[in-house]
Coordinates of C-alpha atoms and ligand atoms in Angstrom, one line a residue:
M18 CA 101.7 144.0 124.3
D19 CA 98.7 141.9 126.4
L20 CA 101.7 140.2 128.6
I21 CA 105.2 139.7 129.6
L22 CA 107.3 136.7 131.9
Y23 CA 110.1 138.1 132.8
N24 CA 112.6 135.8 135.1
G25 CA 112.1 132.7 133.6
N26 CA 114.0 130.1 132.7
F27 CA 112.7 129.6 129.1
V28 CA 114.2 126.1 126.9
T29 CA 112.1 127.3 123.7
M30 CA 113.0 124.1 122.1
D31 CA 114.0 126.5 119.1
E32 CA 117.7 125.1 117.6
K33 CA 118.7 128.9 116.7
F34 CA 118.0 130.7 120.5
P35 CA 117.7 127.5 123.0
K36 CA 117.0 129.7 126.0
A37 CA 115.5 133.0 126.8
S38 CA 114.8 134.6 129.9
A39 CA 111.5 136.6 129.2
V40 CA 108.5 136.2 126.0
A41 CA 106.2 139.0 125.1
I42 CA 103.0 138.1 124.2
K43 CA 100.3 139.7 122.0
K44 CA 97.1 138.4 120.9
G45 CA 97.8 135.1 121.3
K46 CA 100.8 135.0 120.0
I47 CA 104.4 134.6 121.0
A48 CA 105.4 138.6 119.8
A49 CA 109.3 138.4 120.9
V50 CA 111.3 136.1 122.8
G51 CA 114.6 136.9 124.2
Y52 CA 116.3 138.7 127.6
D53 CA 114.9 140.5 130.4
S54 CA 116.2 144.2 129.5
D55 CA 114.9 143.7 126.0
I56 CA 111.1 142.2 126.4
L57 CA 110.6 144.3 129.6
K58 CA 111.2 147.8 127.0
L59 CA 108.4 146.4 124.9
A60 CA 105.7 146.7 128.0
D61 CA 102.9 149.8 127.5
E62 CA 100.5 151.3 130.2
K63 CA 98.5 147.7 129.4
T64 CA 100.9 144.9 129.3
E65 CA 100.2 142.4 132.6
I66 CA 103.8 141.4 133.7
M67 CA 104.8 138.9 135.3
D68 CA 107.6 137.3 137.7
M69 CA 108.1 134.0 136.4
Q70 CA 111.0 133.5 140.1
S71 CA 113.3 131.8 137.6
K72 CA 110.9 129.1 136.9
T73 CA 111.5 126.7 133.8
I74 CA 109.0 126.9 130.9
V75 CA 108.7 125.2 128.1
P76 CA 106.4 124.5 125.2
G77 CA 102.7 123.9 126.4
F78 CA 102.5 119.6 125.9
N79 CA 101.2 118.1 122.8
D80 CA 99.6 114.6 123.6
S81 CA 99.5 113.0 120.0
H82 CA 97.4 110.1 120.6
L83 CA 94.8 109.6 123.1
H84 CA 91.4 108.9 123.4
N85 CA 89.6 112.6 124.7
I86 CA 85.8 111.5 125.2
K87 CA 86.7 107.9 126.5
Y88 CA 88.7 109.8 129.4
G89 CA 85.3 112.0 130.0
I90 CA 83.2 109.4 130.0
F91 CA 85.5 107.3 132.3
T92 CA 85.5 110.1 134.8
N93 CA 82.0 108.6 135.7
C94 CA 82.6 105.0 135.4
C95 CA 83.9 102.3 138.4
D96 CA 87.3 103.1 138.5
L97 CA 89.4 98.9 139.2
S98 CA 92.2 99.9 137.6
Q99 CA 93.7 99.3 141.4
C100 CA 92.3 96.1 142.1
T101 CA 94.4 92.9 142.6
S102 CA 91.7 90.4 142.7
V103 CA 88.4 89.1 140.6
K104 CA 86.9 89.6 144.4
E105 CA 88.3 93.1 144.8
I106 CA 86.9 93.9 141.8
I107 CA 83.3 92.4 142.6
D108 CA 83.6 94.7 146.0
V109 CA 84.5 97.4 144.2
T110 CA 81.8 97.6 142.0
R111 CA 79.1 96.5 144.5
Q112 CA 80.4 99.5 146.8
F113 CA 80.3 102.0 143.8
I114 CA 76.9 100.3 142.8
D115 CA 75.6 101.8 145.9
E116 CA 77.5 104.7 146.9
K117 CA 76.0 106.6 142.8
D118 CA 73.0 104.9 143.8
I119 CA 72.7 103.6 139.8
A120 CA 68.9 102.4 139.0
P121 CA 68.2 98.8 138.4
G122 CA 68.1 98.5 135.0
D123 CA 70.4 101.3 134.3
W124 CA 73.9 100.0 133.1
V125 CA 77.2 99.8 135.2
I126 CA 80.2 100.4 133.6
G127 CA 83.8 99.2 134.8
R128 CA 87.2 99.6 133.2
G129 CA 90.8 99.7 133.9
W130 CA 91.0 96.1 134.9
N131 CA 94.0 93.9 134.6
Q132 CA 94.6 90.5 135.3
D133 CA 98.3 90.9 135.2
K134 CA 98.1 92.4 138.9
F135 CA 96.1 90.1 140.3
D136 CA 97.5 86.9 142.2
V137 CA 95.1 84.7 140.3
K138 CA 95.8 85.8 137.1
V139 CA 92.5 85.1 135.0
F140 CA 90.7 87.6 133.5
P141 CA 86.8 88.3 135.2
K142 CA 84.0 85.9 133.8
R143 CA 80.6 86.3 133.2
E144 CA 79.7 84.3 136.4
D145 CA 81.9 86.4 138.6
L146 CA 79.8 89.9 137.3
D147 CA 76.6 88.6 138.3
L148 CA 78.0 88.1 142.3
I149 CA 77.8 91.5 141.8
S150 CA 74.2 91.8 140.1
R151 CA 71.7 90.2 138.1
V152 CA 69.4 93.6 138.0
H153 CA 72.0 95.7 136.3
P154 CA 73.6 95.4 132.9
I155 CA 77.4 95.6 133.7
V156 CA 80.5 95.8 131.3
M157 CA 83.8 96.0 132.0
F158 CA 86.4 97.2 130.3
R159 CA 90.6 95.5 130.3
C160 CA 93.1 98.7 131.0
C161 CA 93.7 98.4 127.6
S162 CA 90.1 98.5 125.9
H163 CA 90.6 95.8 123.7
L164 CA 88.4 93.7 125.9
L165 CA 85.4 93.5 128.0
V166 CA 83.5 91.0 130.1
V167 CA 80.0 91.9 131.0
N168 CA 77.1 90.4 133.0
S169 CA 74.2 88.1 132.1
K170 CA 71.2 90.6 132.7
A171 CA 73.5 92.9 130.3
L172 CA 73.4 89.8 127.3
K173 CA 69.7 89.8 128.5
V174 CA 69.5 93.7 127.4
L175 CA 72.0 93.0 124.3
G176 CA 70.0 89.8 123.5
I177 CA 73.0 88.2 122.9
N178 CA 73.0 84.5 123.1
E179 CA 75.1 81.6 121.5
W180 CA 72.7 82.0 118.6
T181 CA 74.3 85.0 117.8
P182 CA 76.6 84.7 115.0
Q183 CA 80.6 85.8 115.1
V184 CA 81.8 89.3 114.4
E185 CA 84.3 89.7 111.4
G186 CA 87.4 90.7 113.3
G187 CA 86.8 89.8 116.6
F188 CA 85.3 86.9 118.8
F189 CA 82.9 86.9 122.0
D190 CA 82.0 83.7 124.1
V191 CA 78.6 83.8 125.9
N192 CA 79.6 81.2 128.7
S193 CA 82.9 83.7 129.7
G194 CA 80.7 87.0 128.5
L195 CA 84.3 88.1 127.2
F196 CA 84.4 89.7 123.8
R197 CA 87.6 91.0 122.2
E198 CA 88.0 93.6 119.2
A199 CA 85.2 94.3 116.7
A200 CA 82.8 92.3 118.6
K201 CA 82.8 94.4 121.7
D202 CA 80.9 97.2 119.4
L203 CA 78.0 94.2 120.0
V204 CA 78.8 95.3 123.7
Q205 CA 78.8 99.1 123.2
V206 CA 76.5 99.9 120.6
S207 CA 74.1 100.7 122.9
L208 CA 76.7 102.7 125.2
R209 CA 77.4 104.5 122.5
S210 CA 73.9 107.1 122.0
Y211 CA 75.2 110.2 123.8
D212 CA 74.0 113.2 122.7
V213 CA 76.2 116.4 121.3
P214 CA 75.1 117.9 124.7
S215 CA 76.4 115.1 126.4
L216 CA 79.6 115.2 124.9
K217 CA 80.2 118.5 124.8
N218 CA 80.4 117.8 128.8
F219 CA 82.6 114.8 128.9
I220 CA 85.2 117.0 126.4
K221 CA 84.8 119.8 128.8
K222 CA 86.0 117.3 131.5
A223 CA 88.6 116.1 129.7
C224 CA 90.1 119.2 128.8
E225 CA 89.8 120.6 132.6
D226 CA 92.3 117.9 133.7
L227 CA 94.7 117.9 130.5
I228 CA 95.0 121.8 131.6
K229 CA 96.3 121.3 135.1
Q230 CA 99.2 118.2 133.4
G231 CA 100.2 120.7 131.1
I232 CA 98.8 119.6 128.1
T233 CA 98.0 122.5 125.6
S234 CA 97.4 120.5 122.4
I235 CA 96.0 117.0 121.8
Q236 CA 95.1 114.4 118.9
T237 CA 91.9 112.2 120.0
D238 CA 90.7 109.7 118.7
D239 CA 87.2 109.7 119.5
F240 CA 85.1 108.5 116.5
N241 CA 83.8 105.3 118.1
M242 CA 82.5 107.0 121.6
S243 CA 79.4 107.7 119.4
N244 CA 77.2 105.4 117.3
D245 CA 77.6 108.9 115.0
Y246 CA 80.8 110.6 114.6
K247 CA 78.9 113.5 113.5
R248 CA 77.9 114.4 116.7
I249 CA 81.5 114.2 118.2
I250 CA 82.8 116.7 115.4
Q251 CA 79.7 119.0 116.4
A252 CA 80.0 119.0 119.9
Y253 CA 84.4 119.9 119.2
K254 CA 82.7 122.1 116.4
E255 CA 80.8 124.2 118.7
L256 CA 83.1 124.1 121.5
A257 CA 85.3 126.0 119.2
E258 CA 83.1 128.0 118.1
E259 CA 82.0 129.5 121.7
G260 CA 85.5 130.0 122.6
N261 CA 85.0 126.4 125.6
L262 CA 87.8 124.3 124.1
P263 CA 90.8 125.6 126.6
V264 CA 93.3 122.9 124.8
R265 CA 94.1 122.6 120.9
V266 CA 92.6 119.3 119.3
T267 CA 93.0 118.2 116.0
Q268 CA 91.1 114.5 115.5
Q269 CA 92.1 111.5 114.6
C270 CA 89.1 109.8 112.7
L271 CA 88.5 106.8 113.7
V272 CA 87.5 104.5 110.8
G273 CA 86.7 100.5 110.8
N274 CA 86.7 99.3 107.2
Q275 CA 87.0 100.7 103.7
K276 CA 83.4 101.3 103.5
E277 CA 83.1 103.9 106.5
L278 CA 86.7 105.3 104.4
E279 CA 84.9 105.8 101.8
E280 CA 82.0 107.4 103.3
F281 CA 83.8 109.4 105.8
I282 CA 85.8 111.0 103.0
Q283 CA 82.3 111.4 100.8
N284 CA 81.5 114.6 103.5
D285 CA 84.6 116.4 103.0
Y286 CA 86.1 117.5 106.3
K287 CA 89.6 117.4 105.1
G288 CA 90.9 120.3 106.6
L289 CA 88.0 121.6 108.7
N290 CA 90.1 124.2 110.9
I291 CA 88.2 126.0 113.6
K292 CA 89.7 129.0 115.0
D293 CA 93.0 126.5 115.3
F294 CA 91.4 124.7 117.9
Y295 CA 89.4 121.8 116.5
R296 CA 91.2 120.2 113.3
I297 CA 90.3 117.3 111.7
G298 CA 93.6 115.3 111.0
P299 CA 94.5 112.0 109.7
I300 CA 92.8 108.6 109.3
K301 CA 93.2 106.2 112.1
I302 CA 92.7 102.1 111.3
L303 CA 93.4 100.0 113.5
A304 CA 95.7 96.8 112.8
D305 CA 95.9 94.8 115.9
G306 CA 94.7 94.8 119.5
S307 CA 96.9 95.0 122.1
L308 CA 100.1 92.9 124.2
G309 CA 98.1 92.6 127.4
A310 CA 95.1 91.0 125.8
R311 CA 97.8 89.1 123.5
S312 CA 95.0 90.4 120.7
A313 CA 98.3 92.2 119.1
A314 CA 98.7 90.1 115.6
M315 CA 102.5 88.9 115.7
R316 CA 104.6 86.7 113.3
K317 CA 105.0 84.1 115.3
P318 CA 102.9 82.5 118.2
Y319 CA 103.3 84.1 121.1
L320 CA 106.2 82.8 123.7
D321 CA 103.7 82.1 126.7
A322 CA 100.6 81.1 124.9
S323 CA 101.5 79.3 121.5
Y324 CA 98.6 78.4 120.3
T325 CA 97.9 82.6 118.9
T326 CA 99.3 84.6 117.4
G327 CA 96.9 87.5 118.5
I328 CA 94.0 89.9 116.4
L329 CA 94.9 91.1 113.2
I330 CA 92.1 93.6 111.9
H331 CA 92.6 93.6 108.6
N332 CA 94.1 91.5 106.4
E333 CA 96.8 93.0 104.1
Y334 CA 94.8 93.6 101.5
E335 CA 92.2 95.2 103.1
L336 CA 94.6 97.3 104.7
K337 CA 96.5 98.0 101.9
K338 CA 93.5 99.4 100.4
M339 CA 92.3 101.7 103.4
I340 CA 96.0 102.6 103.1
E341 CA 95.4 103.7 99.4
T342 CA 91.9 105.4 99.6
A343 CA 93.1 107.6 102.3
H344 CA 96.9 108.3 100.3
N345 CA 95.1 109.7 97.1
A346 CA 92.3 111.5 98.9
G347 CA 95.3 113.2 100.7
Y348 CA 94.5 112.3 104.3
C349 CA 97.7 111.4 106.4
V350 CA 96.8 107.7 107.9
A351 CA 97.8 106.4 111.6
I352 CA 97.6 103.3 111.9
H353 CA 97.7 101.5 115.5
C354 CA 99.9 98.3 115.2
I355 CA 101.6 97.3 118.2
G356 CA 103.0 93.0 117.0
D357 CA 105.6 93.2 114.4
K358 CA 102.6 91.7 112.5
A359 CA 100.7 94.4 112.3
V360 CA 103.8 96.6 111.9
E361 CA 105.1 94.2 108.6
I362 CA 101.5 95.0 106.5
A363 CA 101.2 98.7 107.8
L364 CA 104.5 98.6 106.1
E365 CA 103.8 96.9 103.0
G366 CA 100.8 99.3 102.5
F367 CA 102.7 102.5 102.9
E368 CA 105.7 101.1 101.1
Y369 CA 102.8 100.7 98.3
V370 CA 101.7 103.9 98.3
R371 CA 105.1 105.9 98.7
N372 CA 106.3 104.1 95.7
H373 CA 102.9 104.5 93.2
F374 CA 101.7 107.7 94.6
P375 CA 105.2 109.4 95.2
D376 CA 104.0 112.9 94.5
L377 CA 101.7 112.7 97.6
S378 CA 103.9 113.2 100.6
L379 CA 101.7 113.1 103.1
R380 CA 103.0 112.5 106.8
H381 CA 101.6 108.9 107.3
G382 CA 102.8 107.3 110.5
I383 CA 102.5 104.6 113.4
V384 CA 100.9 104.4 116.1
H385 CA 102.3 102.3 119.2
C386 CA 105.0 101.0 117.0
Q387 CA 105.7 98.3 119.7
I388 CA 107.3 95.0 118.6
T389 CA 109.5 95.7 115.7
D390 CA 112.7 94.2 114.5
E391 CA 115.8 96.2 112.9
E392 CA 114.6 95.6 109.4
Q393 CA 111.3 96.6 110.1
L394 CA 112.8 99.9 111.9
N395 CA 114.7 100.3 109.2
R396 CA 111.9 100.6 106.9
I397 CA 110.3 103.2 109.1
R398 CA 113.2 105.6 109.0
D399 CA 113.8 104.5 104.9
L400 CA 109.5 105.4 104.1
D401 CA 110.1 108.5 106.3
L402 CA 106.9 107.4 108.4
I403 CA 106.0 109.1 112.1
V404 CA 105.9 107.1 114.9
Y405 CA 103.1 107.9 117.7
A406 CA 105.4 106.6 120.6
Q407 CA 104.1 105.9 124.4
P408 CA 107.1 105.6 126.5
I409 CA 105.0 104.9 129.7
F410 CA 103.6 102.3 127.9
L411 CA 107.4 100.8 129.2
N412 CA 106.0 101.0 132.8
Y413 CA 104.0 97.7 132.5
D414 CA 105.3 96.1 129.1
L415 CA 109.0 95.9 130.6
H416 CA 107.4 93.1 133.3
I417 CA 106.0 91.0 129.7
V418 CA 107.2 91.7 126.9
E419 CA 109.8 89.1 126.8
K420 CA 107.9 86.7 128.2
R421 CA 105.8 87.6 125.5
V422 CA 107.8 87.5 122.3
G423 CA 111.4 86.4 123.7
K424 CA 114.5 88.4 124.6
K425 CA 115.6 88.2 121.4
L426 CA 112.0 90.4 119.6
A427 CA 112.4 92.6 123.3
S428 CA 116.0 94.3 122.3
T429 CA 114.2 95.4 119.0
S430 CA 111.1 96.6 120.5
Y431 CA 109.9 100.1 122.0
N432 CA 113.6 101.0 120.4
F433 CA 112.4 105.0 120.1
G434 CA 116.1 105.4 121.0
K435 CA 117.2 104.3 117.8
L436 CA 114.3 105.9 116.1
I437 CA 115.5 109.2 117.3
K438 CA 119.1 108.6 116.8
D439 CA 117.9 107.7 112.9
G440 CA 116.0 111.1 112.7
V441 CA 112.8 109.3 112.9
H442 CA 110.1 111.4 114.1
V443 CA 109.0 110.4 117.2
L444 CA 106.1 111.5 119.0
F445 CA 105.4 111.1 122.5
G446 CA 101.8 110.6 124.3
T447 CA 100.1 108.3 126.4
D448 CA 97.1 106.8 124.3
S449 CA 94.5 108.3 127.7
P450 CA 92.7 106.5 129.4
V451 CA 94.8 103.3 129.1
E452 CA 97.2 105.4 130.7
K453 CA 97.3 108.7 132.7
F454 CA 97.5 111.5 130.0
D455 CA 100.6 113.3 132.7
P456 CA 103.7 114.0 130.8
M457 CA 106.2 113.5 133.4
P458 CA 105.7 109.7 134.1
N459 CA 105.9 109.8 130.4
I460 CA 109.6 111.1 129.9
Y461 CA 110.5 109.6 133.3
C462 CA 109.5 106.3 131.4
A463 CA 111.4 107.6 128.2
V464 CA 114.4 108.7 129.6
T465 CA 114.9 106.0 132.8
R466 CA 113.1 102.9 130.8
K467 CA 112.1 101.8 134.5
D468 CA 108.8 101.5 135.2
T469 CA 107.7 103.9 138.1
N470 CA 108.7 102.1 141.1
G471 CA 112.5 102.5 140.1
H472 CA 112.7 98.7 138.2
P473 CA 114.9 97.3 136.8
E474 CA 117.8 99.4 137.8
E475 CA 119.7 99.5 135.1
G476 CA 117.0 100.0 132.8
F477 CA 114.7 97.9 130.1
Y478 CA 117.5 97.9 126.7
P479 CA 118.9 100.9 128.6
E480 CA 120.6 101.9 125.4
Q481 CA 117.1 102.6 124.3
C482 CA 116.9 105.6 127.2
V483 CA 116.2 109.5 125.3
T484 CA 117.4 112.5 126.5
V485 CA 115.2 114.8 128.8
Y486 CA 115.8 117.1 126.3
E487 CA 114.7 114.5 123.1
S488 CA 111.3 113.8 125.2
V489 CA 110.3 117.2 125.7
R490 CA 110.9 117.8 121.6
S491 CA 109.1 114.9 121.0
Y492 CA 106.4 115.7 123.5
T493 CA 105.8 119.5 121.6
Y494 CA 107.9 120.8 118.1
E495 CA 107.0 116.8 116.8
S496 CA 103.8 116.6 117.9
A497 CA 103.2 119.5 116.1
Y498 CA 105.0 118.6 112.9
C499 CA 102.7 115.9 112.4
T500 CA 99.7 117.7 112.1
Y501 CA 101.6 120.3 109.8
E502 CA 101.5 122.9 113.2
E503 CA 105.5 122.5 113.2
N504 CA 105.8 126.2 112.1
V505 CA 103.0 127.8 114.5
K506 CA 103.0 125.1 117.3
G507 CA 105.6 123.2 119.8
K508 CA 108.4 126.1 120.0
I509 CA 108.7 129.3 122.3
K510 CA 109.6 131.5 118.9
Q511 CA 108.2 134.6 117.4
G512 CA 105.4 134.2 115.9
Y513 CA 104.1 130.8 117.8
F514 CA 101.0 130.2 119.6
A515 CA 101.5 131.1 123.6
D516 CA 101.2 128.1 124.4
M517 CA 103.3 127.3 127.9
T518 CA 103.9 125.4 130.7
V519 CA 105.2 126.1 133.5
L520 CA 107.0 123.5 135.6
S521 CA 107.9 123.1 139.5
H522 CA 111.6 122.2 138.6
D523 CA 114.4 122.5 135.8
I524 CA 113.6 119.1 134.9
F525 CA 116.8 119.0 132.3
K526 CA 118.8 119.4 135.6
T527 CA 117.1 117.4 137.4
S528 CA 118.2 113.2 138.7
P529 CA 116.1 111.1 136.6
Q530 CA 113.8 109.4 139.1
S531 CA 112.4 112.9 140.7
L532 CA 110.8 113.7 137.3
L533 CA 108.4 112.1 139.0
D534 CA 107.9 114.6 141.8
V535 CA 108.0 117.4 139.1
K536 CA 104.8 119.3 139.0
V537 CA 102.9 121.8 136.6
E538 CA 102.7 125.0 138.2
M539 CA 101.4 127.0 135.4
T540 CA 99.6 126.5 131.7
I541 CA 99.1 129.2 129.3
V542 CA 96.9 128.8 126.0
D543 CA 97.0 131.6 122.8
G544 CA 98.7 133.8 125.8
I545 CA 95.6 133.2 128.8
I546 CA 96.6 131.7 131.6
R547 CA 94.6 128.5 131.8
Y548 CA 95.4 127.2 134.7
N549 CA 97.4 128.6 137.7
A550 CA 98.6 126.0 140.5
N551 CA 98.7 128.9 143.3
S552 CA 95.5 130.7 142.3
N553 CA 93.2 127.8 141.5
S554 CA 91.6 126.0 144.3
Ligands
ZN15 ZN1 94.7 104.5 121.4

């Protein structure tokens, strides 16, 4: 044996053997699970033996949807997520330019602003950004990334003016400097020329932080971070081949339209797996925007903005065609749907392929799946769809969802509890960097249905609360299910990858409120201790 962990509180997620005190690891795999006396006997002179001091250990967390490279890039951006006014955005960015000594002409990228946190709830505009600098092109992403604002210098550099044609699936306005959905590409194209070595650096930076949060696997949607997605695949491939990828990565392959989808399928990446550390996963399609920016596509106008029903990125025929094409090429499809209209057309498309090509039992799913009615929830169950949920979204959304869509629809939205009870495969993730990828606040929100300040006291539609156990299962076993890895990942079980996370508290016994105080003490991936809070500086 290479490593034996004993005197631990292993919560295995394996129904047949839910608890254990010791685990033996050999060649990156779990060789045996059991009690101290039995497992310690397996030691030989080369075995490293570690006393876990009764700490709680769970299978490594698997974030089922995030944007890894964007996170890596964002660590180099100006953080606007704490700003409570447009003025503060201006001050913070000025300071950032000074501190980083950014040369005139170089891009300044800000991220994370949210007008709902402002005293006056308006978007920052071009003229506000011009007060920061007229010599630096500036772009600032809203926290949801579905909306951005630029200054005059940026428009000049990009050659965008009032004669520039609008982009299908999006909208921009030169006066305000605001770009929504597909129109953001006009700006992003000049930010996304990274070469493979810089992409590798962003990935490494992100993975270092993931490991500290006990995350051992991710499913990441990165393709819109480069003008050439092949560079992204290349960057991950090289890292995996070099053994420099500390986290197991599945790529969610974002395609913008039918043409891109067909081109991607032609390249035949399906089934790519580099040493179980980098895999090509589902086709990812965006159906709409975000609730915060009111670009989530709704069947009825927003209650607090009756002039709009949001933005549908593809009409139902386009979406159905894309689902059909991917399905028949043997790809799973994961569709970003936040509004109930987006959910509706995704369901139509999935129903179509399930009925017409039923022998392909692919693990299709809906990412976010926020605004839903009861009938849609039942169709999700009946169509055997996966739901990629982000309970941490409740931290913010529980304050706005009733205002946006009304109480009736709110009561059947974010219904993760019902879905889990109905036996739907509900996976947890964070959509980082939209939210932080720390698992504990995410589990806290799923369990309490409260924001991180403890509001509302009784929880937001508390009948949808799930248990800590269900949350961990969604974060481990279920996340492995959607990538067809449920027989090697997501449980502490003989033959499974030795990917485990050691926690500071027994999360299955602590009060829900104190989940927020739980720390990750150690992260083990492939049998290697990749993070140890007590020895890392
Ligand atoms: Zn996302």
